[in-house]
């Protein structure tokens, strides 16, 4: 059975890649919920590389969200909220990511909400199949 993380008819990649990514220099101090330049979506099997990516982006002044600690309450609701408050979702693709039900739900939610997403291969021998 072939599983598609992102539908083959998705048209957002060219539009996304043609626009430069601009970091926010500091979170705005308002009563509004915190927003992020980027959210990193990853499978915990690739935790180390994804957390290094997080550190690198933060050092470059991007405001980034990553699940560094165990989340409390409804994980699905929390993830949906963070996706909605992020400008772009970095999807750290790997075999484990593709097999993870939680990652599939995140990827599907990103697509359904028509959020900008950038897939990044974080597993050397991983080859996307659909």
CSV table of C-alpha atoms in Angstrom, one decimal:
chain,number,residue,atom,x,y,z
A,1,UNK,CA,0.0,0.0,0.0
A,2,UNK,CA,1.4,3.4,-1.0
A,3,UNK,CA,1.1,6.2,1.5
A,4,UNK,CA,1.2,9.8,0.4
A,5,UNK,CA,2.4,12.3,3.0
A,6,UNK,CA,1.8,15.2,0.5
A,7,UNK,CA,-0.6,14.8,-2.4
A,8,UNK,CA,1.1,14.7,-5.8
A,9,UNK,CA,-1.1,17.5,-7.0
A,10,UNK,CA,0.1,19.9,-4.3
A,11,UNK,CA,1.1,23.2,-6.0
A,12,UNK,CA,2.7,25.1,-3.1
A,13,UNK,CA,6.4,24.1,-3.5
A,14,UNK,CA,7.3,26.4,-6.4
A,15,UNK,CA,5.6,29.3,-4.9
A,16,UNK,CA,7.2,28.7,-1.5
A,17,UNK,CA,10.7,28.2,-2.9
A,18,UNK,CA,10.5,31.4,-4.9
A,19,UNK,CA,10.0,33.6,-1.8
A,20,UNK,CA,13.0,34.4,0.5
A,21,UNK,CA,12.4,33.4,4.1
A,22,UNK,CA,12.8,36.4,6.4
A,23,UNK,CA,13.4,35.9,10.1
A,24,UNK,CA,11.5,37.8,12.8
A,25,UNK,CA,14.0,39.6,14.9
A,26,UNK,CA,12.1,39.1,18.2
A,27,UNK,CA,8.7,37.9,19.2
A,28,UNK,CA,6.2,40.7,19.4
A,29,UNK,CA,5.1,41.7,22.9
A,30,UNK,CA,1.3,41.6,22.6
A,31,UNK,CA,-1.7,39.7,24.0
A,32,UNK,CA,-1.9,37.7,20.8
A,33,UNK,CA,-0.6,34.1,20.8
A,34,UNK,CA,3.0,33.7,20.1
A,35,UNK,CA,3.8,33.1,16.4
A,36,UNK,CA,6.8,31.4,14.8
A,37,UNK,CA,8.8,31.8,11.6
A,38,UNK,CA,9.2,28.0,11.5
A,39,UNK,CA,7.9,24.9,13.1
A,40,UNK,CA,10.0,21.8,12.9
A,41,UNK,CA,8.0,18.6,12.3
A,42,UNK,CA,10.0,15.5,13.0
A,43,UNK,CA,10.0,11.9,14.2
A,44,UNK,CA,11.8,11.5,17.6
A,45,UNK,CA,14.1,8.9,16.0
A,46,UNK,CA,15.8,11.9,14.3
A,47,UNK,CA,15.7,14.0,17.4
A,48,UNK,CA,19.4,14.9,17.5
A,49,UNK,CA,19.7,16.2,13.9
A,50,UNK,CA,16.5,18.1,14.2
A,51,UNK,CA,17.5,19.7,17.5
A,52,UNK,CA,20.8,20.8,15.9
A,53,UNK,CA,18.8,22.3,13.0
A,54,UNK,CA,16.7,24.1,15.6
A,55,UNK,CA,19.8,25.5,17.3
A,56,UNK,CA,21.3,26.6,13.9
A,57,UNK,CA,18.1,28.4,12.9
A,58,UNK,CA,17.7,30.1,16.3
A,59,UNK,CA,21.3,31.3,16.1
A,60,UNK,CA,20.4,32.8,12.7
A,61,UNK,CA,17.6,34.8,14.4
A,62,UNK,CA,14.7,32.7,13.3
A,63,UNK,CA,11.8,32.3,15.8
A,64,UNK,CA,11.4,28.5,15.7
A,65,UNK,CA,9.2,26.0,17.5
A,66,UNK,CA,10.2,22.4,18.1
A,67,UNK,CA,8.8,19.8,20.5
A,68,UNK,CA,11.8,19.8,22.9
A,69,UNK,CA,9.9,18.5,25.9
A,70,UNK,CA,7.0,16.2,26.3
A,71,UNK,CA,3.8,18.1,25.5
A,72,UNK,CA,1.0,18.2,28.0
A,73,UNK,CA,-2.8,18.1,27.4
A,74,UNK,CA,-4.1,17.1,24.0
A,75,UNK,CA,-1.0,16.6,21.8
A,76,UNK,CA,-3.1,16.8,18.6
A,77,UNK,CA,-4.7,20.1,19.6
A,78,UNK,CA,-1.3,21.5,20.7
A,79,UNK,CA,0.3,20.5,17.4
A,80,UNK,CA,-2.6,21.9,15.3
A,81,UNK,CA,-2.3,25.2,17.3
A,82,UNK,CA,1.5,25.5,16.6
A,83,UNK,CA,1.0,24.7,12.9
A,84,UNK,CA,-1.5,27.5,12.6
A,85,UNK,CA,0.8,29.9,14.4
A,86,UNK,CA,3.8,29.1,12.2
A,87,UNK,CA,4.6,30.8,8.9
A,88,UNK,CA,6.4,27.7,7.5
A,89,UNK,CA,6.6,24.0,8.6
A,90,UNK,CA,9.9,22.2,8.1
A,91,UNK,CA,9.1,18.6,7.6
A,92,UNK,CA,12.1,16.4,8.5
A,93,UNK,CA,11.6,13.4,6.2
A,94,UNK,CA,12.8,10.0,7.0
A,95,UNK,CA,11.5,6.4,7.0
A,96,UNK,CA,10.4,6.7,10.6
A,97,UNK,CA,8.6,10.0,9.8
A,98,UNK,CA,6.7,8.4,7.0
A,99,UNK,CA,5.8,5.4,9.2
A,100,UNK,CA,4.7,7.5,12.2
A,101,UNK,CA,0.9,8.0,12.5
A,102,UNK,CA,1.5,11.3,14.5
A,103,UNK,CA,3.8,12.6,11.7
A,104,UNK,CA,1.2,11.6,9.1
A,105,UNK,CA,-1.4,13.5,11.0
A,106,UNK,CA,0.8,16.6,11.2
A,107,UNK,CA,1.7,16.5,7.5
A,108,UNK,CA,-2.0,16.0,6.6
A,109,UNK,CA,-3.0,19.0,8.8
A,110,UNK,CA,-0.3,21.2,7.2
A,111,UNK,CA,-1.6,20.3,3.7
A,112,UNK,CA,-5.3,20.7,4.6
A,113,UNK,CA,-4.6,24.2,6.2
A,114,UNK,CA,-2.6,25.1,3.0
A,115,UNK,CA,0.4,26.0,5.2
A,116,UNK,CA,3.8,26.6,3.6
A,117,UNK,CA,6.0,23.5,4.0
A,118,UNK,CA,9.6,22.6,3.2
A,119,UNK,CA,10.5,18.9,3.1
A,120,UNK,CA,14.0,18.2,4.3
A,121,UNK,CA,15.6,14.7,4.1
A,122,UNK,CA,17.2,13.9,7.5
A,123,UNK,CA,18.0,10.3,6.8
A,124,UNK,CA,20.9,9.7,4.4
A,125,UNK,CA,19.5,6.7,2.5
A,126,UNK,CA,15.8,7.8,2.7
A,127,UNK,CA,14.2,8.0,-0.7
A,128,UNK,CA,10.6,9.3,-0.8
A,129,UNK,CA,8.1,7.0,-2.5
A,130,UNK,CA,4.9,9.0,-2.5
